[in-house]
Coordinates of C-alpha atoms in Angstrom, one line a residue:
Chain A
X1 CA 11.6 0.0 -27.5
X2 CA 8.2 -0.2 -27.0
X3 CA 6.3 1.5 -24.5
X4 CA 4.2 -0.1 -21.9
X5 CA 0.8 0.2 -22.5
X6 CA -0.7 3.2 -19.6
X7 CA -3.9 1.3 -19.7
X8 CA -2.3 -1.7 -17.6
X9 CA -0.5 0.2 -15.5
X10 CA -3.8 1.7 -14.3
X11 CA -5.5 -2.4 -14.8
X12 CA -2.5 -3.2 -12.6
X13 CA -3.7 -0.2 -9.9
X14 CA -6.9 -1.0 -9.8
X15 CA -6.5 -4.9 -9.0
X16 CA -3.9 -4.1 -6.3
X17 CA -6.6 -1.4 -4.9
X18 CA -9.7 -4.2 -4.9
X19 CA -7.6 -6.6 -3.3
X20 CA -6.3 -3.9 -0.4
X21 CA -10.3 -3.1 -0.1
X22 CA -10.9 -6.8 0.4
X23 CA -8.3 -7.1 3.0
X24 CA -9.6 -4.2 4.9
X25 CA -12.8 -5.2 4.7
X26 CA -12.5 -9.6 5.4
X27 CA -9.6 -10.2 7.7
X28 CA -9.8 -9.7 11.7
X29 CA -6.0 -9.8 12.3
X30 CA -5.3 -6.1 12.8
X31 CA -1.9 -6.4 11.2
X32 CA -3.3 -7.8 7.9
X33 CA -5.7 -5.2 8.1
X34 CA -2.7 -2.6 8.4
X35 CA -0.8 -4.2 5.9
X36 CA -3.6 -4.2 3.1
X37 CA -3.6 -0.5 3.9
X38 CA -0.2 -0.4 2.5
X39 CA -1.5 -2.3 -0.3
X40 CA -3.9 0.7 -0.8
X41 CA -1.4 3.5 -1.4
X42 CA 0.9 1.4 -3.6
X43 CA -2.0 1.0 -6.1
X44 CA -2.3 4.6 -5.7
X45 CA 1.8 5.1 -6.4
X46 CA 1.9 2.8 -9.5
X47 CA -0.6 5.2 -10.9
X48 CA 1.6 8.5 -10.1
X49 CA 4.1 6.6 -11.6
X50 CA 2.7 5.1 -14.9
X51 CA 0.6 9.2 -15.1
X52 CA 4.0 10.8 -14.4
X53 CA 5.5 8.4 -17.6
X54 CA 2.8 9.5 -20.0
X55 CA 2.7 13.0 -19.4
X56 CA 6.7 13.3 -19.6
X57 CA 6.7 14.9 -16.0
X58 CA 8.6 14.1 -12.7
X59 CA 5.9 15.9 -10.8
X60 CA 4.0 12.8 -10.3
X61 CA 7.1 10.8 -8.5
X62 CA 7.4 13.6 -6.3
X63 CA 3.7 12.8 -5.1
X64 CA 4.4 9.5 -5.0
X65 CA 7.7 10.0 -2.6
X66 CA 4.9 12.2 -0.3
X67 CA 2.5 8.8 -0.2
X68 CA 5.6 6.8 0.7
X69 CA 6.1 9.6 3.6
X70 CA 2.3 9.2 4.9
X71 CA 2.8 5.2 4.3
X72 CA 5.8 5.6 6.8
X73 CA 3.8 8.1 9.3
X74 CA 0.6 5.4 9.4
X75 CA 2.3 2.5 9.6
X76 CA 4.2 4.0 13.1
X77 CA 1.4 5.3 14.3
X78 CA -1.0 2.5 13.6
X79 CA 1.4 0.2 15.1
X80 CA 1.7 2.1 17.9
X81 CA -2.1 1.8 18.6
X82 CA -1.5 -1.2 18.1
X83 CA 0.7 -2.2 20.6
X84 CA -0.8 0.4 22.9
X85 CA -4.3 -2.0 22.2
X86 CA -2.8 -5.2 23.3
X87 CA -1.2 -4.2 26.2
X88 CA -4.7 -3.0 27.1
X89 CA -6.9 -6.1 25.6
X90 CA -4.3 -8.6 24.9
X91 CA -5.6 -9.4 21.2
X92 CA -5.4 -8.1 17.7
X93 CA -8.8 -9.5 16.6
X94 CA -10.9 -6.8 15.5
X95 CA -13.7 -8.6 16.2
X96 CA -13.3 -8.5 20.0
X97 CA -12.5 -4.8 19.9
X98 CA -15.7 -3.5 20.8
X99 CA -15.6 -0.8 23.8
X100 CA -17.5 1.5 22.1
X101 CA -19.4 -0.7 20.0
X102 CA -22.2 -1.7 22.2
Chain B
X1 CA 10.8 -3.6 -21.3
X2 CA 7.0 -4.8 -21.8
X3 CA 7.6 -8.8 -20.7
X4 CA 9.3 -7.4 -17.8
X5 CA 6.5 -5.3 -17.0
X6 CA 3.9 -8.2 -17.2
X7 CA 5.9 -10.7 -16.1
X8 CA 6.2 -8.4 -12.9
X9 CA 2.3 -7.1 -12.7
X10 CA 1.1 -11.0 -12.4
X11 CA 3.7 -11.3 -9.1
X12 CA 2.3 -8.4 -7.7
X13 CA -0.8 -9.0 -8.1
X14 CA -0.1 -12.8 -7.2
X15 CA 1.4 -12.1 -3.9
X16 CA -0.7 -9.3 -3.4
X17 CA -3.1 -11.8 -3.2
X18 CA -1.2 -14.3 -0.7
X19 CA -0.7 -11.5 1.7
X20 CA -4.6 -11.1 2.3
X21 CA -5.0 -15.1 2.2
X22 CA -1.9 -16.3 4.3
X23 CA -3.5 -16.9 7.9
X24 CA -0.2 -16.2 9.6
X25 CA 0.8 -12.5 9.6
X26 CA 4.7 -13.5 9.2
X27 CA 3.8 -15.1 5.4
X28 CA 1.6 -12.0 4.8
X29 CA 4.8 -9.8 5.7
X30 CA 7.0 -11.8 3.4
X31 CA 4.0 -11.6 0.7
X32 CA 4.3 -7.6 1.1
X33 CA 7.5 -7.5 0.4
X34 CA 7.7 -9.5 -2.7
X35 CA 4.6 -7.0 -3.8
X36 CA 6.8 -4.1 -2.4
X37 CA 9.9 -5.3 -4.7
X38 CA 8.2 -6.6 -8.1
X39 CA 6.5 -2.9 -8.1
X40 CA 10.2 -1.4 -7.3
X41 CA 10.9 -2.9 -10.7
X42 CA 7.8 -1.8 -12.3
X43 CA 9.1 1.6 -11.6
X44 CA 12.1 0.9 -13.3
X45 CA 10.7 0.0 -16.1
X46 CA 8.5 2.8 -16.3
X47 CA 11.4 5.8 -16.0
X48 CA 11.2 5.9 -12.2
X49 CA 14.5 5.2 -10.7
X50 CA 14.9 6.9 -7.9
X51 CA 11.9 6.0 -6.6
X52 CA 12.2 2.2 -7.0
X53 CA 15.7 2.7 -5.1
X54 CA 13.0 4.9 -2.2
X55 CA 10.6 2.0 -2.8
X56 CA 13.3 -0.4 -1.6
X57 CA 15.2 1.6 0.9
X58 CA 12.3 2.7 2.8
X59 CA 9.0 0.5 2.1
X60 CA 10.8 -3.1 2.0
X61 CA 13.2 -1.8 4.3
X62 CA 12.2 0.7 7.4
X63 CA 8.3 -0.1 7.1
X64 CA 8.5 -3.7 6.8
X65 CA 10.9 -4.4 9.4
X66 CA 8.8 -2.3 11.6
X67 CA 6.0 -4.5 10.7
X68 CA 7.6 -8.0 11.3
X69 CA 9.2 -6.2 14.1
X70 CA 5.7 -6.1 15.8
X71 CA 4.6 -9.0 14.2
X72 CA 7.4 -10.4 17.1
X73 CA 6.6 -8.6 19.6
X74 CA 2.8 -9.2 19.7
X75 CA 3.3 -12.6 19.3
X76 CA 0.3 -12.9 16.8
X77 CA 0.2 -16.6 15.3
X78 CA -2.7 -17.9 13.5
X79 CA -5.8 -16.0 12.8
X80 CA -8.6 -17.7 14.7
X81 CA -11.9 -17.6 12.5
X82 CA -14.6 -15.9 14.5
X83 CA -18.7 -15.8 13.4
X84 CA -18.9 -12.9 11.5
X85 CA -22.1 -11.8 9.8
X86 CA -23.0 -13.1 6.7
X87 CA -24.1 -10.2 5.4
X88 CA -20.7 -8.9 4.5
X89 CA -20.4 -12.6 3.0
X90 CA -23.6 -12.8 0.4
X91 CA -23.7 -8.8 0.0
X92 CA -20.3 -7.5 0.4
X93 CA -18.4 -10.0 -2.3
X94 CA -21.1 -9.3 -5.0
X95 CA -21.1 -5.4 -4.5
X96 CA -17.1 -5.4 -4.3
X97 CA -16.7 -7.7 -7.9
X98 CA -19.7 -4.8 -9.1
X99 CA -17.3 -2.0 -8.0
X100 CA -14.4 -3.8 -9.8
X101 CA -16.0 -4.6 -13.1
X102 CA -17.3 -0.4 -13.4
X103 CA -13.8 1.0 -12.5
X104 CA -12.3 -1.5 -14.8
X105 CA -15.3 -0.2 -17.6
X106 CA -14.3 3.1 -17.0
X107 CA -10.7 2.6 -17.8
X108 CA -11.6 0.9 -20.6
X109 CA -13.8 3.4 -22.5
X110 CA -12.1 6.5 -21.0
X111 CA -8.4 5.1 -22.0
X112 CA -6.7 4.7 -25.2
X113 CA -3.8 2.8 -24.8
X114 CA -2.8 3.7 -28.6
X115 CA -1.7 7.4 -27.1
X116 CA 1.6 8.3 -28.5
X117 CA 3.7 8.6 -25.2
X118 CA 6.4 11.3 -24.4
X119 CA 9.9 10.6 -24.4
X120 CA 10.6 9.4 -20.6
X121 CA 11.3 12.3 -17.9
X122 CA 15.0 12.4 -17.2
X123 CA 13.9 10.9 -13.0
X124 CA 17.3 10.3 -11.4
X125 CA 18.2 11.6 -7.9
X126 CA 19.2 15.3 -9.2
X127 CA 16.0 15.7 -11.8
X128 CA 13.5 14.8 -8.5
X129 CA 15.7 16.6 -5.8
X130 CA 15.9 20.1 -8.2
X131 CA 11.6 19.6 -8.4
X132 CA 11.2 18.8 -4.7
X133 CA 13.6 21.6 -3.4
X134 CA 12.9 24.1 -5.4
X135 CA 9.0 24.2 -6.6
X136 CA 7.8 21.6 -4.1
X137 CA 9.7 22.8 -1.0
X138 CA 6.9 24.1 1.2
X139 CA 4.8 20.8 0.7
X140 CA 8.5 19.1 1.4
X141 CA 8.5 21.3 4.8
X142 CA 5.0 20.5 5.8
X143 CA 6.0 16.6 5.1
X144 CA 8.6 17.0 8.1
X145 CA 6.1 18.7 10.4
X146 CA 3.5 15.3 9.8
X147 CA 7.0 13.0 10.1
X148 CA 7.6 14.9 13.5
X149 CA 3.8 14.4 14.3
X150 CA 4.1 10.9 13.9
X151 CA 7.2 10.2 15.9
X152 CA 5.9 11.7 18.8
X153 CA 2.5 10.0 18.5
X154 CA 4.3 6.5 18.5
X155 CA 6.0 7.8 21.2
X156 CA 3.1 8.4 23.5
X157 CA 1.0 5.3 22.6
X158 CA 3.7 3.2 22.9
X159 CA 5.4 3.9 25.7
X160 CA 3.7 2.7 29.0
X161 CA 3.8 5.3 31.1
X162 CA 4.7 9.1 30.6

């Protein structure tokens, strides 16, 4: 059986992580922008992953069970703010949250 | 194993894609979760199988029906396009495809993929709970401290009065 090559694991990483970075960066829907986060630590997990493969470790899964933890932890406390924001502003534009912008 | 893997790379990367295009957060959700699955089976295919079955359980399960869940609640529907400056437009796309084409350069001269690989770590459910019980325990420990942490920051930003 042939291996897969650890080189497109990492390609494979890095094109998920751009496109996370775009998200972040272009959309104004808070949600998408939370969800592009989750993008972000993916890329980082296939790369624990594919490193833990190559080096014949589990050490690297174990990290990437801890990211999975954090992804969990952000993604309730970012939708908390969340929710805690539009009961306050009624919107999840990130363009029209600026209180302490001006 | 290696069609698998590319077969699977393209959808994630494909609907990795549609979840930052889709204009209504509930296809973006569904886009995440085909991302969340395909790399499930990347792991598979890589040794991982315990995590995929963690990748499932808890990514494409818990998170993502906490996501939709708010998705529902907030009522968001389509994104409305507001001004934004154009400088993130005709300086931010060039400078991101810059960043992209120097990490990828990187890879490329700093990686062989011709490296003889290891025989694939034994990674079922006992192999990873012997590691993270025994030599990873107090990181483990610390992990429950940060869960607690986050439940009781939820909690309090969600709830509407104390």
């Amino acid at each position: 059986m042939m291996p897969i090559p650890p080189t497109w694991c990492v390609y494979l990483g890095t094109g998920l992580f751009t496109i996370g970075v775009i998200g972040v960066l272009t959309r104004r829907n808070v949600i998408i922008i939370l969800m592009s986060i989750e993008l972000i630590l993916n890329a980082v997990n296939i790369n624990l992953v594919a490193f833990s493969r190559y080096f014949g470790e589990v050490d690297g899964q174990i990290f990437a069970i801890f990211v999975i933890t954090d992804a969990a932890a952000e993604a309730a406390v970012g939708l908390g703010l969340l929710i805690a924001l539009f009961r306050n502003k009624e919107t999840v534009n990130a363009d029209e949250i600026d209180l302490l912008k001006w | 194993m290696v069609p698998v893997f590319y077969i699977f790379a393209a959808l994630t990367i494909i609907a990795a894609l549609s979840v930052i295009l889709q204009r209504t957060p509930v296809y973006s959700a569904l886009s995440l979760i085909v991302v969340l699955c395909s790399l499930a089976v990347l792991y598979v295919s890589l040794g991982a199988k315990f995590l995929a079955v963690i990748q499932v359980i808890v990514y494409a399960g818990a998170i993502m029906v906490l996501f939709v869940l708010v998705i529902m609640l907030l009522n968001a529907g389509r994104e409305r396009h507001t001004e934004g400056s154009r400088l993130a437009r005709w300086l931010g796309v060039p400078l991101l495809a810059a960043f992209l084409v120097e990490i990828l350069s990187v890879i490329w001269n700093g990686l062989s993929s011709g490296a003889v690989a290891p025989p694939a770590p034994d990674a079922g459910p006992a192999a990873v709970g012997a590691l993270l019980f025994r030599h990873y325990v107090l990181p483990f420990e610390v992990t429950s401290i940060l869960i607690l942490v986050a439940i009781l920051g939820a909690v309090v930003l969600a709830k509407k009065q104390l």
